[in-house]
Coordinates of C-alpha atoms in Angstrom, one line a residue:
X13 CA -5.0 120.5 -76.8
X14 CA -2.9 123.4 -77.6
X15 CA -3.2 126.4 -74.8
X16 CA -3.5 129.6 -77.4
X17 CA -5.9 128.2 -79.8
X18 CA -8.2 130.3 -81.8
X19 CA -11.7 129.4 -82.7
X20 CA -13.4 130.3 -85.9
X21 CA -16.3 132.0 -86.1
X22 CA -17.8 129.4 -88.2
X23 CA -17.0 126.1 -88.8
X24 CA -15.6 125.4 -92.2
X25 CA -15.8 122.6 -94.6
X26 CA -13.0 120.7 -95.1
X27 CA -11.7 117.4 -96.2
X28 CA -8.5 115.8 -94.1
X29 CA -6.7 112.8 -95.9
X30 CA -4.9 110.5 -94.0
X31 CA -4.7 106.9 -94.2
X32 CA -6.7 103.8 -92.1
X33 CA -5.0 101.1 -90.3
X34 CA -4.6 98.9 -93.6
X35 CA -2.3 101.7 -94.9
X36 CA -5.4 102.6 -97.4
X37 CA -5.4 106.3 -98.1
X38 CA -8.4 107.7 -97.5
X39 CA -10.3 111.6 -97.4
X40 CA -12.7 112.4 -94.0
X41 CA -14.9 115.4 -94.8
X42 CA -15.7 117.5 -92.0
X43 CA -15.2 121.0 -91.0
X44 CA -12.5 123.0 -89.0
X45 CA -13.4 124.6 -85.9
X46 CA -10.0 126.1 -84.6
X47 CA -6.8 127.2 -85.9
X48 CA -3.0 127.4 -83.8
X49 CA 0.1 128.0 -85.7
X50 CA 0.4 125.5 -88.6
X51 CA -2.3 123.3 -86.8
X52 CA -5.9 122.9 -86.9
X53 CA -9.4 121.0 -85.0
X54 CA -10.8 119.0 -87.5
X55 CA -14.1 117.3 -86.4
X56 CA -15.4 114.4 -88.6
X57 CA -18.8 112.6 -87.9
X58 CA -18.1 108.8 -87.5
X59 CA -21.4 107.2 -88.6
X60 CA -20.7 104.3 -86.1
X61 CA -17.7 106.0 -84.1
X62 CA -19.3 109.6 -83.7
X63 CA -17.7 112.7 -84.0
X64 CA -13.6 112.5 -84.2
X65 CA -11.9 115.6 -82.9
X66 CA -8.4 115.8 -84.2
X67 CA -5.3 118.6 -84.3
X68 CA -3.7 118.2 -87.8
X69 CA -1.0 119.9 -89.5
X70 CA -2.5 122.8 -91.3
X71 CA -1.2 121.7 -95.1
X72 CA -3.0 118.3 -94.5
X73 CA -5.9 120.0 -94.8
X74 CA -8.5 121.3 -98.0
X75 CA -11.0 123.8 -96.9
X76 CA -14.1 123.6 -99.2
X77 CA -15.7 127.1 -100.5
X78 CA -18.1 128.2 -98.4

């Protein structure tokens, strides 16, 4: 995990496409908890897995309005 990240006040909704291990594309809606540079934490709820907490590149992701 990156040392100067900065965590938002809120969590915002987002949706993070990336594709599965078929090579099918597919969008995870979550929210965004922390920003570094041109990353971000995305956290996704897993209903089998739980929640997935991922840095991603900042352009892969669409915040939702609040």
């Amino acid at each position: 995990m990156p040392g100067s990240a900065t965590p938002l006040r809120r969590p915002v909704p987002a949706r993070w496409t990336t594709v599965d291990r078929r090579g099918r594309r597919v969008v995870l809606t979550g929210v965004v908890t922390h920003e570094d540079g041109d990353r971000v934490a995305f956290e996704h709820a897993h209903p089998v897995r739980g929640v997935w907490h991922v840095w991603v590149a900042r352009a892969a992701v669409v915040r939702d309005a609040p």
